[in-house]
Structure formats: structure tokens, C-alpha cells
Amino acid sequence: VTLSAGAITLWQVQNLSGPTGLDASAALGVPTSADGGLTWKVPVSAASAFSALGSLLDGVYQTTVHANLVTDSFNQHLSGGDQTGLKFHRLFGDLNGDKRVNAGDYLAFSNAFGSTSVSANYNASFDFNHDGRVNSGDYLQFSNRFGKAFAYSG
């Protein structure tokens, strides 16, 4: 398939504070396909109101693929109308994806604390600023989220 500009939109449906139900599409980079349109990769932009350092800000998100902006090799639009994807979340520190930052995540963080990208115990998921070190700055970000959780169904 071919994706036209704006074929995918991103909505932030929940966050830890502030307004919700916001169009977060500005966080999406330019989609690319390395296999002629069979699969697509949509990067997160380095910085927008909904992203920083190439990662989405904490929140619950949902994508929509707009049928009239997707065409196949015969120039036909995606059938079945717009497709809304399952909800997903980004919550720094939630290593296992259970929608909360808790003691299990703290144990994993503590194992990575003090490591660098060349260390066996380094975990890039805990390197908030992507500087190759899990240190006190990352701990501050982790501790700010400890005990935080999202509640939603996919």
C-alpha cells in the first residue's frame, strides 16, 4: 500500500495530568517502508508537544488509519473505512507494560542503576535522556512516576 500525508493520526486519550483527547499527530515522523509498502514504520519525531528525545510523552494513545489516504497497487482505497487501532501507552519506568510503575519496575531499575551502555546490566528502557547512562537524572524521572498508573482497556 501507499500512505499519503496524514494517513495515520495519533490521539492522546489519557495522560497523567492536563487535558486529554488531543490530536498528537505532530509527534509522528514520516512513515517509511523498506519492502515496497507491505510493512510501514512510523517514527516518533525528536520533539513536539507530545514527544521528547524521540519518544512519546507519558500517556495513552490511539491511532487511526484513514482509508481515503491509503491506496493499493491498483490505486484503490483501503476498504472498510477508517481503521482505529487498539490503545497503547507510554509510561517511563513501566518496564513490563502493566500500565503502572511499581515495585517490580523499581527492582529492575535498581539493577540497571549506575550502568552504562557497555555494561551487562544496562537497560536502555531506564535511560530517560538516552545518554548511555542510567544515573541520578534517570532516577529522578523514574521516581516522579513511581506509583503512577493508567487504567484503560485496549
XYZ file of N, CA and C in Angstrom:
462
model
N 0.837 -1.187 0.000
C 0.000 0.000 0.000
C 0.876 1.241 0.000
N 0.280 2.332 -0.334
C 0.926 3.640 -0.285
C 0.176 4.502 0.716
N 0.919 5.181 1.565
C 0.321 6.084 2.548
C 0.517 7.513 2.085
N -0.568 8.243 1.961
C -0.478 9.666 1.658
C -0.228 10.425 2.955
N 0.169 11.675 2.832
C 0.387 12.510 4.012
C -0.884 12.534 4.861
N -0.735 12.347 6.146
C -1.871 12.373 7.062
C -2.655 11.081 7.131
N -2.144 10.015 6.517
C -2.876 8.741 6.505
C -3.033 8.150 7.902
N -2.116 8.475 8.785
C -2.183 7.957 10.156
C -2.242 9.146 11.100
N -3.209 9.124 11.988
C -3.278 10.144 13.033
C -3.144 9.473 14.381
N -2.673 10.247 15.337
C -2.423 9.765 16.691
C -3.158 10.662 17.671
N -3.909 10.045 18.564
C -4.657 10.794 19.578
C -4.164 10.413 20.949
N -3.930 11.417 21.778
C -3.614 11.158 23.185
C -4.949 11.170 23.928
N -5.358 10.002 24.392
C -6.673 9.878 25.019
C -6.613 9.963 26.537
N -5.414 9.892 27.102
C -5.257 9.991 28.554
C -3.815 10.373 28.848
N -3.614 11.154 29.901
C -2.262 11.431 30.369
C -2.265 11.528 31.877
N -1.125 11.798 32.471
C -1.045 11.839 33.930
C -1.590 13.129 34.508
N -1.645 14.183 33.699
C -2.220 15.459 34.149
C -2.501 16.308 32.921
N -3.475 17.175 33.020
C -3.778 18.067 31.908
C -4.894 17.560 31.023
N -5.135 18.294 29.923
C -6.243 17.941 29.024
C -5.993 16.630 28.291
N -7.059 15.989 27.902
C -6.969 14.733 27.166
C -7.788 14.846 25.886
N -7.730 13.799 25.069
C -8.459 13.809 23.806
C -7.834 14.748 22.796
N -6.499 14.817 22.811
C -5.795 15.758 21.955
C -5.183 15.074 20.744
N -5.184 15.777 19.617
C -4.536 15.281 18.408
C -3.030 15.370 18.612
N -2.381 14.225 18.702
C -0.942 14.147 18.939
C -0.185 13.788 17.666
N -0.800 13.958 16.514
C -0.198 13.560 15.247
C 1.112 14.278 14.962
N 1.324 15.442 15.563
C 2.580 16.165 15.362
C 3.774 15.361 15.862
N 3.539 14.372 16.705
C 4.622 13.527 17.221
C 5.054 12.466 16.218
N 4.295 12.302 15.145
C 4.617 11.274 14.162
C 5.585 11.802 13.115
N 6.632 11.034 12.870
C 7.553 11.357 11.787
C 7.003 10.859 10.465
N 7.819 10.908 9.442
C 7.415 10.474 8.106
C 7.473 8.949 8.029
N 6.343 8.301 7.705
C 6.339 6.833 7.583
C 7.267 6.358 6.470
N 7.927 5.238 6.708
C 8.810 4.652 5.695
C 8.495 3.171 5.547
N 8.753 2.672 4.356
C 8.587 1.254 4.071
C 9.822 0.761 3.346
N 10.445 -0.271 3.879
C 11.639 -0.839 3.252
C 11.304 -2.008 2.335
N 10.017 -2.378 2.275
C 9.642 -3.555 1.486
C 8.546 -3.260 0.460
N 8.501 -2.045 -0.039
C 7.549 -1.706 -1.080
C 6.126 -1.504 -0.604
N 5.939 -1.230 0.658
C 4.615 -0.935 1.169
C 3.915 -2.089 1.865
N 4.615 -3.212 2.076
C 3.996 -4.318 2.821
C 3.934 -4.011 4.313
N 4.998 -3.431 4.838
C 5.029 -3.003 6.234
C 5.530 -1.567 6.289
N 5.079 -0.857 7.296
C 5.439 0.540 7.454
C 5.963 0.791 8.851
N 6.937 1.671 8.947
C 7.477 2.115 10.222
C 7.181 3.603 10.344
N 6.576 3.974 11.466
C 6.258 5.380 11.703
C 7.085 5.827 12.908
N 8.141 6.603 12.668
C 8.975 7.041 13.789
C 8.296 8.132 14.601
N 8.776 8.305 15.814
C 8.330 9.407 16.662
C 9.299 10.553 16.427
N 8.777 11.742 16.207
C 9.644 12.892 15.955
C 10.454 13.218 17.202
N 11.591 13.852 17.001
C 12.501 14.152 18.104
C 11.857 15.060 19.140
N 11.095 16.030 18.690
C 10.489 16.968 19.639
C 9.208 17.551 19.069
N 8.146 17.417 19.820
C 6.866 18.046 19.505
C 6.176 18.260 20.847
N 4.969 18.735 20.824
C 4.236 18.917 22.078
C 3.936 17.578 22.747
N 4.069 16.464 22.003
C 3.755 15.140 22.531
C 4.946 14.192 22.532
N 6.132 14.720 22.234
C 7.325 13.878 22.219
C 8.532 14.664 22.705
N 9.512 13.911 23.144
C 10.798 14.484 23.541
C 11.849 13.416 23.371
N 12.996 13.808 22.890
C 14.115 12.881 22.719
C 13.735 11.662 21.884
N 12.811 11.837 20.945
C 12.428 10.746 20.062
C 11.505 9.719 20.680
N 10.832 10.073 21.766
C 9.899 9.163 22.424
C 8.608 9.910 22.743
N 7.509 9.200 22.683
C 6.244 9.816 23.087
C 6.298 10.186 24.563
N 5.616 11.258 24.917
C 5.470 11.611 26.324
C 4.527 10.610 26.979
N 4.577 10.528 28.286
C 3.695 9.610 29.005
C 2.244 9.886 28.628
N 1.512 8.827 28.343
C 0.112 8.967 28.001
C -0.434 7.696 27.389
N -1.744 7.685 27.205
C -2.427 6.608 26.491
C -2.772 7.161 25.121
N -2.448 6.394 24.096
C -2.592 6.850 22.715
C -3.431 5.867 21.907
N -3.961 6.382 20.808
C -4.702 5.545 19.872
C -4.462 6.071 18.460
N -4.246 5.155 17.533
C -4.011 5.541 16.142
C -5.269 5.332 15.308
N -5.354 6.094 14.241
C -6.383 5.891 13.232
C -5.702 5.912 11.866
N -6.023 4.926 11.031
C -5.564 4.899 9.647
C -6.759 5.325 8.800
N -6.568 6.391 8.036
C -7.653 6.967 7.251
C -7.715 6.310 5.872
N -8.804 5.608 5.634
C -8.964 4.780 4.431
C -8.775 5.555 3.135
N -9.249 6.780 3.084
C -9.167 7.545 1.837
C -7.746 8.039 1.538
N -6.800 7.814 2.469
C -5.412 8.231 2.276
C -4.465 7.042 2.127
N -5.033 5.852 1.990
C -4.254 4.627 1.779
C -4.718 3.998 0.473
N -3.759 3.733 -0.420
C -4.111 3.116 -1.701
C -3.258 1.879 -1.931
N -3.824 0.944 -2.674
C -3.069 -0.264 -3.026
C -2.426 -0.080 -4.394
N -1.809 -1.129 -4.895
C -1.090 -1.037 -6.179
C -2.023 -0.767 -7.362
N -3.333 -0.940 -7.181
C -4.317 -0.640 -8.221
C -4.971 0.728 -8.009
N -4.399 1.512 -7.085
C -4.880 2.841 -6.729
C -6.272 2.819 -6.102
N -6.602 1.704 -5.452
C -7.874 1.595 -4.734
C -7.635 1.957 -3.267
N -8.640 2.607 -2.682
C -8.534 2.997 -1.276
C -8.780 1.804 -0.357
N -8.269 1.906 0.850
C -8.457 0.881 1.876
C -9.951 0.622 2.064
N -10.348 -0.637 1.995
C -11.769 -0.954 2.169
C -12.101 -1.036 3.655
N -13.360 -0.857 3.962
C -13.815 -0.977 5.340
C -13.794 0.315 6.126
N -13.475 1.418 5.480
C -13.474 2.707 6.170
C -12.254 2.888 7.058
N -12.240 3.988 7.786
C -11.130 4.281 8.688
C -10.969 3.169 9.712
N -9.729 2.886 10.046
C -9.417 1.821 11.000
C -8.784 2.431 12.245
N -9.465 2.283 13.372
C -8.936 2.785 14.635
C -8.255 1.636 15.354
N -7.004 1.878 15.738
C -6.210 0.838 16.385
C -6.500 0.710 17.865
N -5.915 -0.304 18.445
C -6.024 -0.501 19.879
C -5.284 0.611 20.609
N -5.693 0.875 21.816
C -4.995 1.856 22.635
C -3.686 1.252 23.127
N -2.703 2.103 23.282
C -1.414 1.701 23.845
C -0.919 2.837 24.726
N 0.064 2.540 25.553
C 0.556 3.584 26.440
C 2.069 3.695 26.428
N 2.516 4.849 26.877
C 3.925 5.124 27.135
C 3.972 5.657 28.555
N 4.685 4.985 29.422
C 4.863 5.420 30.806
C 6.283 5.066 31.200
N 7.160 6.072 31.233
C 8.551 5.813 31.565
C 8.634 5.092 32.906
N 9.405 4.014 32.924
C 9.582 3.215 34.134
C 8.738 1.964 34.158
N 7.694 1.894 33.339
C 6.832 0.710 33.282
C 7.491 -0.314 32.358
N 8.419 -1.054 32.911
C 9.220 -1.962 32.099
C 8.414 -3.122 31.531
N 7.478 -3.657 32.311
C 6.747 -4.851 31.854
C 5.428 -4.531 31.156
N 5.090 -3.256 31.002
C 3.902 -2.875 30.243
C 2.580 -3.115 30.941
N 2.585 -3.205 32.286
C 1.331 -3.460 33.006
C 0.569 -2.184 33.366
N 0.945 -1.067 32.768
C 0.266 0.230 32.906
C 0.561 0.934 34.219
N 1.576 0.492 34.964
C 1.908 1.154 36.226
C 3.400 1.000 36.511
N 3.901 1.943 37.298
C 5.292 1.886 37.747
C 5.255 1.488 39.209
N 5.749 0.287 39.496
C 5.619 -0.257 40.845
C 6.914 -0.916 41.308
N 6.819 -1.698 42.380
C 7.997 -2.308 42.995
C 8.759 -3.222 42.039
N 8.065 -3.934 41.186
C 8.741 -4.792 40.218
C 9.604 -3.983 39.258
N 9.074 -2.850 38.833
C 9.838 -1.970 37.961
C 11.009 -1.360 38.722
N 10.783 -1.037 39.998
C 11.855 -0.465 40.819
C 13.014 -1.450 40.966
N 12.704 -2.703 41.141
C 13.754 -3.719 41.256
C 14.588 -3.761 39.975
N 13.922 -3.739 38.836
C 14.634 -3.745 37.563
C 15.453 -2.465 37.386
N 14.875 -1.324 37.800
C 15.610 -0.065 37.700
C 16.847 -0.106 38.583
N 16.689 -0.579 39.797
C 17.831 -0.615 40.716
C 18.944 -1.519 40.188
N 18.591 -2.578 39.462
C 19.607 -3.444 38.859
C 20.375 -2.725 37.747
N 19.718 -1.791 37.079
C 20.354 -1.062 35.980
C 21.037 0.220 36.454
N 20.707 0.678 37.647
C 21.237 1.963 38.127
C 22.761 1.925 38.189
N 23.386 2.977 37.681
C 24.834 3.080 37.674
C 25.487 2.451 36.463
N 24.706 1.856 35.582
C 25.269 1.183 34.408
C 25.435 2.158 33.246
N 26.230 1.731 32.289
C 26.401 2.467 31.038
C 26.058 1.519 29.895
N 26.004 2.072 28.702
C 25.577 1.276 27.549
C 26.494 0.088 27.261
N 27.679 0.068 27.818
C 28.585 -1.069 27.609
C 28.534 -2.065 28.766
N 27.709 -1.797 29.772
C 27.581 -2.686 30.929
C 26.575 -3.789 30.653
N 26.812 -4.942 31.240
C 25.899 -6.074 31.061
C 24.524 -5.780 31.655
N 24.443 -4.982 32.702
C 23.169 -4.705 33.362
C 22.488 -3.434 32.851
N 23.035 -2.826 31.800
C 22.420 -1.625 31.229
C 21.074 -1.973 30.615
N 20.083 -1.125 30.860
C 18.758 -1.306 30.282
C 18.338 0.035 29.689
N 18.346 0.132 28.373
C 18.024 1.381 27.687
C 16.632 1.899 28.040
N 15.742 1.028 28.476
C 14.390 1.453 28.854
C 14.401 2.394 30.048
N 15.474 2.365 30.828
C 15.573 3.237 32.005
C 16.492 4.432 31.772
N 16.988 4.599 30.568
C 17.865 5.720 30.235
C 16.994 6.826 29.647
N 16.406 7.639 30.504
C 15.404 8.618 30.101
C 15.906 9.565 29.019
N 17.126 10.068 29.172
C 17.627 11.055 28.228
C 18.536 10.458 27.153
N 18.601 9.152 27.087
C 19.340 8.436 26.039
C 20.818 8.849 25.970
N 21.434 9.060 27.137
C 22.844 9.450 27.140
C 23.789 8.270 27.373
N 23.229 7.048 27.388
C 24.061 5.870 27.561
C 24.404 5.556 29.004
N 23.728 6.230 29.941
C 23.964 6.003 31.370
C 22.634 5.978 32.118
N 22.497 5.082 33.061
C 21.343 5.094 33.972
C 21.872 5.673 35.272
N 21.502 6.927 35.518
C 22.077 7.642 36.656
C 21.011 8.417 37.425
N 21.445 9.371 38.230
C 20.525 10.093 39.113
C 19.469 10.884 38.345
N 19.818 11.405 37.171
C 18.807 12.095 36.365
C 17.693 11.157 35.938
N 18.056 9.946 35.573
C 17.063 8.938 35.202
C 16.260 8.511 36.428
N 16.944 8.427 37.569
C 16.251 8.060 38.808
C 15.195 9.104 39.152
N 15.511 10.373 38.956
C 14.537 11.428 39.227
C 13.292 11.236 38.367
N 13.487 10.965 37.089
C 12.353 10.729 36.197
C 11.565 9.490 36.630
N 12.285 8.430 37.001
C 11.625 7.198 37.455
C 10.829 7.462 38.729
N 11.447 8.115 39.703
C 10.775 8.341 40.992
C 9.559 9.250 40.846
N 9.599 10.178 39.873
C 8.426 11.036 39.633
C 7.226 10.232 39.152
N 7.473 9.068 38.600
C 6.392 8.239 38.062
C 6.060 7.036 38.945
N 6.883 6.804 39.950
C 6.639 5.646 40.814
C 5.263 5.771 41.467
N 4.474 4.715 41.366
C 3.115 4.718 41.899
C 2.069 5.238 40.924
N 2.485 5.753 39.781
C 1.549 6.243 38.763
C 1.047 5.069 37.932
N -0.167 5.214 37.422
C -0.749 4.128 36.627
C -1.772 4.701 35.649
N -1.993 3.949 34.586
C -3.060 4.228 33.637
C -4.083 3.113 33.745
N -5.345 3.458 33.561
C -6.415 2.478 33.534
C -7.160 2.649 32.207
N -7.094 1.642 31.383
C -7.816 1.666 30.108
C -7.914 0.245 29.584
N -8.830 0.043 28.692
C -8.915 -1.254 28.020
C -8.573 -1.017 26.558
N -7.927 -2.033 25.943
C -7.461 -1.896 24.570
C -8.574 -1.784 23.614
